mmCIF file of C-alpha atoms in Angstrom:
data_model
loop_
_atom_site.group_PDB
_atom_site.id
_atom_site.type_symbol
_atom_site.label_atom_id
_atom_site.label_comp_id
_atom_site.label_asym_id
_atom_site.label_seq_id
_atom_site.Cartn_x
_atom_site.Cartn_y
_atom_site.Cartn_z
ATOM 1 C CA MET A 19 0.000 0.000 0.000
ATOM 2 C CA ALA A 20 1.295 3.432 -0.821
ATOM 3 C CA LEU A 21 2.121 5.701 2.086
ATOM 4 C CA VAL A 22 -1.087 7.340 3.202
ATOM 5 C CA ALA A 23 -2.004 10.572 1.452
ATOM 6 C CA THR A 24 1.460 11.147 0.034
ATOM 7 C CA SER A 25 0.389 11.259 -3.575
ATOM 8 C CA ALA A 26 -2.461 13.626 -2.749
ATOM 9 C CA LEU A 27 -0.359 16.085 -0.822
ATOM 10 C CA TYR A 28 0.341 19.414 -2.445
ATOM 11 C CA LEU A 29 3.232 21.026 -0.648
ATOM 12 C CA GLY A 30 2.231 24.605 -1.314
ATOM 13 C CA ASP A 31 4.681 27.479 -1.416
ATOM 14 C CA ALA A 32 8.416 27.094 -1.656
ATOM 15 C CA PHE A 33 10.281 25.979 1.427
ATOM 16 C CA ARG A 34 11.562 29.107 3.131
ATOM 17 C CA GLY A 35 13.568 27.899 6.087
ATOM 18 C CA ASP A 36 16.749 29.285 7.571
ATOM 19 C CA THR A 37 19.191 30.872 5.185
ATOM 20 C CA THR A 38 22.160 29.591 7.150
ATOM 21 C CA ASP A 39 23.082 26.060 8.072
ATOM 22 C CA GLY A 40 24.044 26.577 11.694
ATOM 23 C CA ALA A 41 27.796 26.420 12.134
ATOM 24 C CA SER A 42 28.390 25.256 8.588
ATOM 25 C CA GLY A 43 27.961 28.617 6.871
ATOM 26 C CA PRO A 44 25.457 29.852 4.274
ATOM 27 C CA VAL A 45 23.364 27.332 2.385
ATOM 28 C CA THR A 46 22.912 27.198 -1.362
ATOM 29 C CA GLY A 47 19.259 28.183 -1.069
ATOM 30 C CA SER A 48 16.308 27.449 1.141
ATOM 31 C CA ARG A 49 14.659 25.411 -1.630
ATOM 32 C CA HIS A 50 17.796 23.494 -2.437
ATOM 33 C CA PHE A 51 17.502 19.682 -2.553
ATOM 34 C CA LYS A 52 20.069 17.405 -4.119
ATOM 35 C CA VAL A 53 20.498 13.704 -3.418
ATOM 36 C CA THR A 54 21.440 10.824 -5.711
ATOM 37 C CA ALA A 55 19.814 7.407 -5.973
ATOM 38 C CA GLU A 56 22.975 5.781 -4.622
ATOM 39 C CA GLN A 57 22.990 8.056 -1.576
ATOM 40 C CA MET A 58 19.342 7.243 -0.870
ATOM 41 C CA LYS A 59 20.027 3.509 -1.052
ATOM 42 C CA ASN A 60 23.012 3.877 1.287
ATOM 43 C CA ILE A 61 21.015 5.946 3.795
ATOM 44 C CA LEU A 62 18.279 3.319 3.906
ATOM 45 C CA GLN A 63 20.626 0.356 4.269
ATOM 46 C CA ASN A 64 22.804 2.088 6.869
ATOM 47 C CA GLY A 65 19.707 3.137 8.791
ATOM 48 C CA VAL A 66 18.148 -0.331 8.810
ATOM 49 C CA GLU A 67 21.412 -1.823 10.050
ATOM 50 C CA ARG A 68 21.802 0.944 12.662
ATOM 51 C CA ALA A 69 18.271 0.182 13.885
ATOM 52 C CA GLY A 70 19.527 -3.244 14.906
ATOM 53 C CA VAL A 71 18.282 -5.395 12.029
ATOM 54 C CA ALA A 72 20.686 -7.739 10.260
ATOM 55 C CA VAL A 73 20.341 -7.171 6.519
ATOM 56 C CA GLY A 74 20.939 -10.378 4.610
ATOM 57 C CA HIS A 75 21.191 -10.406 0.799
ATOM 58 C CA PRO A 76 19.778 -6.884 0.335
ATOM 59 C CA LYS A 77 18.126 -5.885 -2.915
ATOM 60 C CA LEU A 78 18.055 -2.109 -3.228
ATOM 61 C CA LYS A 79 16.360 0.352 -5.544
ATOM 62 C CA GLY A 80 16.460 4.134 -5.361
ATOM 63 C CA SER A 81 15.756 7.394 -7.094
ATOM 64 C CA GLY A 82 17.402 10.736 -6.405
ATOM 65 C CA SER A 83 16.014 14.237 -6.676
ATOM 66 C CA SER A 84 17.212 17.746 -7.429
ATOM 67 C CA ASP A 85 13.764 19.306 -7.050
ATOM 68 C CA PRO A 86 12.459 20.177 -3.540
ATOM 69 C CA SER A 87 8.915 19.257 -4.542
ATOM 70 C CA THR A 88 9.949 15.820 -5.865
ATOM 71 C CA ALA A 89 10.548 13.059 -3.364
ATOM 72 C CA ALA A 90 13.730 11.006 -3.383
ATOM 73 C CA LYS A 91 12.990 7.338 -2.680
ATOM 74 C CA ALA A 92 14.602 4.039 -1.800
ATOM 75 C CA THR A 93 13.435 0.508 -1.121
ATOM 76 C CA ILE A 94 15.197 -2.495 0.323
ATOM 77 C CA VAL A 95 14.183 -6.151 0.278
ATOM 78 C CA TYR A 96 16.176 -8.354 2.616
ATOM 79 C CA ASP A 97 16.081 -11.755 4.287
ATOM 80 C CA ASP A 98 14.836 -11.258 7.848
ATOM 81 C CA GLY A 99 15.169 -14.912 8.845
ATOM 82 C CA PHE A 100 11.593 -15.842 7.905
ATOM 83 C CA GLY A 101 11.769 -14.811 4.269
ATOM 84 C CA ASP A 102 11.783 -11.544 2.376
ATOM 85 C CA ALA A 103 10.903 -8.304 4.164
ATOM 86 C CA HIS A 104 10.321 -4.936 2.511
ATOM 87 C CA VAL A 105 11.116 -1.362 3.644
ATOM 88 C CA SER A 106 10.418 1.800 1.654
ATOM 89 C CA LEU A 107 11.632 5.358 2.235
ATOM 90 C CA SER A 108 10.511 8.694 0.801
ATOM 91 C CA VAL A 109 12.140 12.075 1.558
ATOM 92 C CA ARG A 110 11.231 15.524 0.269
ATOM 93 C CA ARG A 111 11.704 19.097 1.435
ATOM 94 C CA VAL A 112 8.796 20.906 3.051
ATOM 95 C CA GLN A 113 7.952 23.933 5.130
ATOM 96 C CA PRO A 114 7.403 22.353 8.580
ATOM 97 C CA ALA A 115 4.683 24.890 9.453
ATOM 98 C CA ASP A 116 2.628 24.111 6.321
ATOM 99 C CA PRO A 117 -0.876 23.241 7.639
ATOM 100 C CA LYS A 118 -1.341 20.759 4.770
ATOM 101 C CA LEU A 119 1.179 18.496 6.498
ATOM 102 C CA LYS A 120 -0.806 18.303 9.719
ATOM 103 C CA LYS A 121 -3.083 15.497 8.581
ATOM 104 C CA LEU A 122 -0.105 13.279 7.801
ATOM 105 C CA ILE A 123 1.004 13.328 11.441
ATOM 106 C CA THR A 124 -2.474 13.229 12.976
ATOM 107 C CA CYS A 125 -4.193 9.964 13.854
ATOM 108 C CA PRO A 126 -7.755 9.619 12.529
ATOM 109 C CA PRO A 127 -10.707 8.895 14.861
ATOM 110 C CA VAL A 128 -10.603 5.331 16.123
ATOM 111 C CA LYS A 129 -14.027 4.594 14.673
ATOM 112 C CA GLY A 130 -13.608 3.866 11.000
ATOM 113 C CA SER A 131 -9.800 4.158 11.149
ATOM 114 C CA PRO A 132 -7.889 1.934 8.698
ATOM 115 C CA TYR A 133 -5.260 1.413 11.403
ATOM 116 C CA GLU A 134 -5.322 -1.155 14.168
ATOM 117 C CA GLU A 135 -2.897 1.077 16.023
ATOM 118 C CA CYS A 136 -1.915 4.732 15.625
ATOM 119 C CA THR A 137 0.049 7.063 17.901
ATOM 120 C CA VAL A 138 1.446 10.568 17.540
ATOM 121 C CA GLN A 139 4.805 10.966 19.231
ATOM 122 C CA PRO A 140 7.316 13.763 20.009
ATOM 123 C CA GLY A 141 9.203 15.098 17.028
ATOM 124 C CA ASN A 142 6.163 15.408 14.736
ATOM 125 C CA ARG A 143 5.977 11.658 14.148
ATOM 126 C CA ALA A 144 2.935 9.478 13.548
ATOM 127 C CA VAL A 145 3.258 5.704 13.884
ATOM 128 C CA LYS A 146 0.573 3.613 12.202
ATOM 129 C CA GLY A 147 0.102 -0.158 12.125
ATOM 130 C CA TYR A 148 -2.418 -2.431 10.468
ATOM 131 C CA THR A 149 -3.010 -5.831 8.914
ATOM 132 C CA GLU A 150 -3.996 -5.770 5.270
ATOM 133 C CA ALA A 151 -7.772 -6.026 4.859
ATOM 134 C CA GLY A 152 -8.032 -6.440 8.624
ATOM 135 C CA LYS A 153 -7.502 -10.190 8.350
ATOM 136 C CA ALA A 154 -5.766 -11.994 11.180
ATOM 137 C CA GLY A 155 -2.491 -13.470 9.990
ATOM 138 C CA GLY A 156 -2.498 -11.239 6.925
ATOM 139 C CA ILE A 157 0.213 -8.956 5.619
ATOM 140 C CA LYS A 158 1.315 -6.833 8.586
ATOM 141 C CA LYS A 159 2.460 -3.283 7.932
ATOM 142 C CA TRP A 160 3.911 -0.388 9.901
ATOM 143 C CA GLU A 161 4.295 3.206 8.738
ATOM 144 C CA VAL A 162 6.100 6.188 10.257
ATOM 145 C CA THR A 163 5.507 9.708 8.972
ATOM 146 C CA MET A 164 7.760 12.477 10.267
ATOM 147 C CA VAL A 165 7.987 16.208 9.597
ATOM 148 C CA SER A 166 11.443 17.300 10.740
ATOM 149 C CA THR A 167 12.261 20.758 12.026
ATOM 150 C CA SER A 168 15.091 20.876 9.480
ATOM 151 C CA GLY A 169 12.532 20.909 6.665
ATOM 152 C CA TYR A 170 11.942 17.345 5.484
ATOM 153 C CA LEU A 171 8.927 15.087 5.149
ATOM 154 C CA ILE A 172 10.185 11.579 5.898
ATOM 155 C CA GLU A 173 7.899 8.622 5.206
ATOM 156 C CA LEU A 174 8.794 5.024 6.002
ATOM 157 C CA ALA A 175 6.863 1.806 5.611
ATOM 158 C CA THR A 176 7.680 -1.843 6.230
ATOM 159 C CA ASN A 177 5.859 -5.138 5.833
ATOM 160 C CA ASN A 178 6.555 -8.840 6.065
ATOM 161 C CA VAL A 179 6.499 -9.550 2.327
ATOM 162 C CA GLN A 180 8.585 -8.493 -0.627
ATOM 163 C CA GLY A 181 5.780 -6.782 -2.485
ATOM 164 C CA PRO A 182 2.044 -6.748 -3.282
ATOM 165 C CA GLY A 183 0.659 -10.194 -4.061
ATOM 166 C CA ASP A 184 3.564 -12.091 -2.530
ATOM 167 C CA ALA A 185 3.105 -14.797 0.057
ATOM 168 C CA HIS A 186 3.635 -13.949 3.721
ATOM 169 C CA SER A 187 4.574 -15.969 6.783
ATOM 170 C CA GLY A 188 2.305 -14.288 9.344
ATOM 171 C CA HIS A 189 5.183 -13.018 11.513
ATOM 172 C CA ASN A 190 5.553 -9.384 12.516
ATOM 173 C CA PRO A 191 8.053 -7.298 10.528
ATOM 174 C CA ARG A 192 11.510 -7.334 12.111
ATOM 175 C CA LEU A 193 11.489 -3.539 11.922
ATOM 176 C CA ASN A 194 9.043 -3.096 14.787
ATOM 177 C CA PRO A 195 7.615 0.388 15.571
ATOM 178 C CA GLY A 196 10.517 1.288 17.866
ATOM 179 C CA LYS A 197 13.117 0.353 15.262
ATOM 180 C CA LEU A 198 11.180 2.122 12.534
ATOM 181 C CA ARG A 199 11.158 5.310 14.652
ATOM 182 C CA HIS A 200 14.907 4.933 15.130
ATOM 183 C CA LEU A 201 15.273 4.594 11.362
ATOM 184 C CA ALA A 202 13.298 7.822 10.854
ATOM 185 C CA LEU A 203 15.669 9.643 13.226
ATOM 186 C CA PHE A 204 18.656 8.233 11.347
ATOM 187 C CA VAL A 205 17.239 9.497 8.054
ATOM 188 C CA GLU A 206 16.656 12.935 9.584
ATOM 189 C CA GLY A 207 20.249 13.010 10.803
ATOM 190 C CA SER A 208 21.510 11.999 7.360
ATOM 191 C CA PHE A 209 20.418 15.303 5.779
ATOM 192 C CA THR A 210 21.663 18.824 6.440
ATOM 193 C CA THR A 211 19.402 21.865 6.658
ATOM 194 C CA ALA A 212 21.072 22.947 3.403
ATOM 195 C CA GLY A 213 19.188 20.254 1.497
ATOM 196 C CA GLU A 214 21.891 17.639 0.929
ATOM 197 C CA PRO A 215 22.895 14.331 2.574
ATOM 198 C CA ASN A 216 25.918 14.293 4.847
ATOM 199 C CA ILE A 217 28.767 11.842 4.449
ATOM 200 C CA PHE A 218 27.935 9.887 7.587
ATOM 201 C CA GLY A 219 24.461 8.748 6.664
ATOM 202 C CA SER A 220 25.120 8.273 2.962
ATOM 203 C CA ALA A 221 28.501 6.498 3.133
ATOM 204 C CA LYS A 222 28.726 3.176 1.332
ATOM 205 C CA PRO A 223 27.648 0.489 3.836
ATOM 206 C CA GLY A 224 30.678 -1.157 5.394
ATOM 207 C CA SER A 225 33.100 1.506 4.153
ATOM 208 C CA ARG A 226 32.899 3.931 7.097
ATOM 209 C CA PRO A 227 36.514 4.220 8.382
ATOM 210 C CA GLU A 228 35.611 5.453 11.859
ATOM 211 C CA PRO A 229 32.196 4.042 12.784
ATOM 212 C CA GLY A 230 30.827 5.674 15.882
ATOM 213 C CA ASN A 231 33.649 8.195 16.197
ATOM 214 C CA MET A 232 32.424 11.624 17.306
ATOM 215 C CA LEU A 233 35.499 13.449 16.006
ATOM 216 C CA PRO A 234 34.759 13.483 12.249
ATOM 217 C CA ILE A 235 31.220 14.706 12.930
ATOM 218 C CA LEU A 236 32.535 17.514 15.146
ATOM 219 C CA LYS A 237 35.029 18.547 12.462
ATOM 220 C CA SER A 238 32.324 18.601 9.784
ATOM 221 C CA LEU A 239 30.226 21.003 11.877
ATOM 222 C CA LEU A 240 32.941 23.537 12.658
ATOM 223 C CA PRO A 241 32.578 27.005 11.124
ATOM 224 C CA LYS A 242 34.548 26.956 7.908
ATOM 225 C CA ARG A 243 36.707 29.904 8.966
ATOM 226 C CA LEU A 244 38.322 27.897 11.786
ATOM 227 C CA LYS A 245 41.660 26.166 11.233
ATOM 228 C CA VAL A 246 42.236 22.919 13.115
ATOM 229 C CA TYR A 247 45.599 22.903 14.919
ATOM 230 C CA SER A 248 45.288 19.451 16.557
ATOM 231 C CA GLU A 249 42.643 16.783 17.137
ATOM 232 C CA ALA A 250 41.926 13.554 19.021
ATOM 233 C CA GLY A 251 39.012 11.398 20.049
ATOM 234 C CA THR A 252 37.518 8.042 20.955
ATOM 235 C CA GLY A 253 34.180 6.459 20.113
ATOM 236 C CA ALA A 254 32.302 8.501 22.720
ATOM 237 C CA ASP A 255 34.110 11.836 22.517
ATOM 238 C CA GLY A 256 36.262 14.020 20.313
ATOM 239 C CA HIS A 257 38.060 17.332 20.509
ATOM 240 C CA VAL A 258 39.890 19.818 18.323
ATOM 241 C CA VAL A 259 42.119 22.774 19.025
ATOM 242 C CA VAL A 260 41.564 25.586 16.543
ATOM 243 C CA ILE A 261 44.034 28.404 16.001
ATOM 244 C CA ASP A 262 43.992 31.997 14.818
ATOM 245 C CA GLY A 263 46.643 32.134 12.102
ATOM 246 C CA ASN A 264 47.410 35.796 12.809
ATOM 247 C CA THR A 265 47.620 35.889 16.602
ATOM 248 C CA GLY A 266 48.323 32.272 17.445
ATOM 249 C CA ASP A 267 45.392 32.252 19.902
ATOM 250 C CA ARG A 268 43.942 28.789 20.419
ATOM 251 C CA THR A 269 40.497 27.496 21.431
ATOM 252 C CA TYR A 270 39.756 23.983 22.655
ATOM 253 C CA ILE A 271 36.402 22.510 21.484
ATOM 254 C CA GLU A 272 35.144 19.148 22.746
ATOM 255 C CA VAL A 273 32.059 16.968 22.229
ATOM 256 C CA VAL A 274 30.968 14.070 24.429
ATOM 257 C CA ALA A 275 27.973 11.761 24.176
ATOM 258 C CA THR A 276 26.455 12.790 27.489
ATOM 259 C CA ALA A 277 24.735 15.776 29.055
ATOM 260 C CA ALA A 278 25.439 17.365 32.425
ATOM 261 C CA GLU A 279 23.346 15.797 35.190
ATOM 262 C CA ASP A 280 22.662 19.250 36.653
ATOM 263 C CA ALA A 281 21.887 20.929 33.314
ATOM 264 C CA ALA A 282 19.361 23.742 33.730
ATOM 265 C CA TRP A 283 17.308 23.430 30.546
ATOM 266 C CA THR A 284 16.503 26.892 29.185
ATOM 267 C CA GLU A 285 14.947 25.888 25.864
ATOM 268 C CA THR A 286 12.701 23.110 24.552
ATOM 269 C CA ARG A 287 12.566 22.909 20.758
ATOM 270 C CA PRO A 288 9.557 21.829 18.660
ATOM 271 C CA ASP A 289 11.012 18.334 18.252
ATOM 272 C CA GLY A 290 11.192 17.951 22.051
ATOM 273 C CA MET A 291 14.968 18.475 22.324
ATOM 274 C CA LYS A 292 16.033 20.264 25.514
ATOM 275 C CA VAL A 293 18.922 22.743 25.350
ATOM 276 C CA ALA A 294 21.012 24.368 28.071
ATOM 277 C CA ALA A 295 23.787 26.912 27.368
ATOM 278 C CA VAL A 296 26.058 28.308 30.093
ATOM 279 C CA LYS A 297 29.168 30.464 30.408
ATOM 280 C CA LYS A 298 31.400 29.998 33.448
ATOM 281 C CA PRO A 299 34.997 30.640 34.514
ATOM 282 C CA GLY A 300 37.683 28.109 33.684
ATOM 283 C CA ALA A 301 40.463 26.692 35.824
ATOM 284 C CA TYR A 302 42.806 29.679 35.439
ATOM 285 C CA PRO A 303 42.352 33.484 35.441
ATOM 286 C CA GLY A 304 40.873 34.777 32.206
ATOM 287 C CA VAL A 305 39.863 31.341 30.925
ATOM 288 C CA GLN A 306 36.243 31.146 29.804
ATOM 289 C CA HIS A 307 34.364 27.855 29.694
ATOM 290 C CA TRP A 308 31.288 27.756 27.455
ATOM 291 C CA GLN A 309 29.072 24.688 27.434
ATOM 292 C CA VAL A 310 25.960 23.543 25.571
ATOM 293 C CA ASP A 311 24.027 20.459 26.707
ATOM 294 C CA THR A 312 21.232 18.818 24.714
ATOM 295 C CA PHE A 313 18.832 15.968 25.420
ATOM 296 C CA ARG A 314 16.534 14.496 22.767
ATOM 297 C CA PRO A 315 13.301 12.532 23.361
ATOM 298 C CA ASN A 316 14.964 9.366 22.019
ATOM 299 C CA GLY A 317 17.554 9.587 24.822
ATOM 300 C CA LEU A 318 20.465 11.008 22.816
ATOM 301 C CA SER A 319 22.577 13.402 24.891
ATOM 302 C CA ILE A 320 25.248 15.652 23.400
ATOM 303 C CA GLN A 321 27.497 18.108 25.234
ATOM 304 C CA VAL A 322 29.773 20.581 23.441
ATOM 305 C CA SER A 323 32.315 22.629 25.421
ATOM 306 C CA ALA A 324 34.845 25.286 24.455
ATOM 307 C CA TYR A 325 37.678 27.118 26.227
ATOM 308 C CA ASN A 326 39.877 30.036 25.181
ATOM 309 C CA ALA A 327 42.843 27.819 26.009
ATOM 310 C CA PRO A 328 44.635 24.897 24.316
ATOM 311 C CA THR A 329 43.253 22.453 26.935
ATOM 312 C CA PRO A 330 40.617 22.679 29.687
ATOM 313 C CA LYS A 331 43.423 22.953 32.265
ATOM 314 C CA SER A 332 45.741 25.383 30.509
ATOM 315 C CA LEU A 333 46.392 29.096 30.817
ATOM 316 C CA LYS A 334 44.322 31.311 28.574
ATOM 317 C CA SER A 335 45.280 31.746 24.928
ATOM 318 C CA GLY A 336 43.593 34.962 23.841
ATOM 319 C CA THR A 337 40.961 37.005 25.639
ATOM 320 C CA GLN A 338 38.029 35.566 23.671
ATOM 321 C CA LEU A 339 37.048 32.192 22.248
ATOM 322 C CA LEU A 340 37.424 31.758 18.497
ATOM 323 C CA ILE A 341 33.866 30.431 18.275
ATOM 324 C CA THR A 342 30.549 32.013 19.276
ATOM 325 C CA MET A 343 27.921 30.575 21.604
ATOM 326 C CA GLU A 344 25.409 30.430 18.745
ATOM 327 C CA GLU A 345 27.880 28.377 16.719
ATOM 328 C CA LEU A 346 28.354 25.998 19.662
ATOM 329 C CA LYS A 347 24.585 25.610 19.945
ATOM 330 C CA ALA A 348 24.344 24.886 16.221
ATOM 331 C CA ILE A 349 26.953 22.141 16.609
ATOM 332 C CA ALA A 350 25.286 20.571 19.645
ATOM 333 C CA THR A 351 21.786 20.567 18.125
ATOM 334 C CA ALA A 352 22.730 19.397 14.614
ATOM 335 C CA PRO A 353 20.614 16.416 13.415
ATOM 336 C CA VAL A 354 23.762 14.601 12.239
ATOM 337 C CA TRP A 355 24.431 13.427 15.812
ATOM 338 C CA LEU A 356 21.505 11.062 15.324
ATOM 339 C CA THR A 357 23.730 9.055 12.980
ATOM 340 C CA ALA A 358 26.434 8.555 15.620
ATOM 341 C CA ARG A 359 26.621 5.206 17.365
#
């Protein structure tokens, strides 16, 4: 079954989101959308595997898009241990506030609903489940529809057969609702607000040189004007020291996959993410310590810290940090962290 109401949806006026991509600098245009078929296939396969489903003998199809009003799509058929299972993905750019999108993430009245189960969850996500034709033991399907704050309509569906008319085994799809929600978050994190996929979500499956490493993600989010002097990291953290080529002043920037236990949340975003930003003195006179903590509804915590010093326990190197608080917040809240292990 096609994703509900997708073909009937008219997306209205051009997407007019932010004109800057957080810490990454200006975007090409607020209606920009460019993704290849190969990138879509990689995002889907990487996401399914990241959701905790072993993908055996995958058969992939995909189509790219360079038009914001045209969806890019991908499908995967894989052996889930009982036979073939099918997952489909559709992504297009939208204006998140467009009222025409509301019905896609709103559950219908229970009476007369085509769904046996439907819930609306934080992050503008609707999860719908049903058995084809309402028959016990029939083809079981799950759908997740998500409108991301970064300007994408993400639609996912899975069932326990390869395609319409194929035989089924009566088991539930291996991509249960929780895993399908995780897949939707992975897809969201695989696209930048500029309208293009990032290298982490779209990398060729199995080719990622540093799986789970926070450092390459941190480096990709740094303002382009900053020059990296040194770097290091493990799977759960990463840091860089950036330098001013004229003065030699250095700033230490670190990311860890945790949030402060005593974080005083000052902002809750539309997707449910909590944000706390603080400025406090460092270990030595003149050292400033800036910190941004985030906590998402799916449990992901990210903390980004910066010091106007080469290490957190060094003397100051310059009177000011080489990065702004808004840039730190853009790094900490970037959707790409959803792709990190």
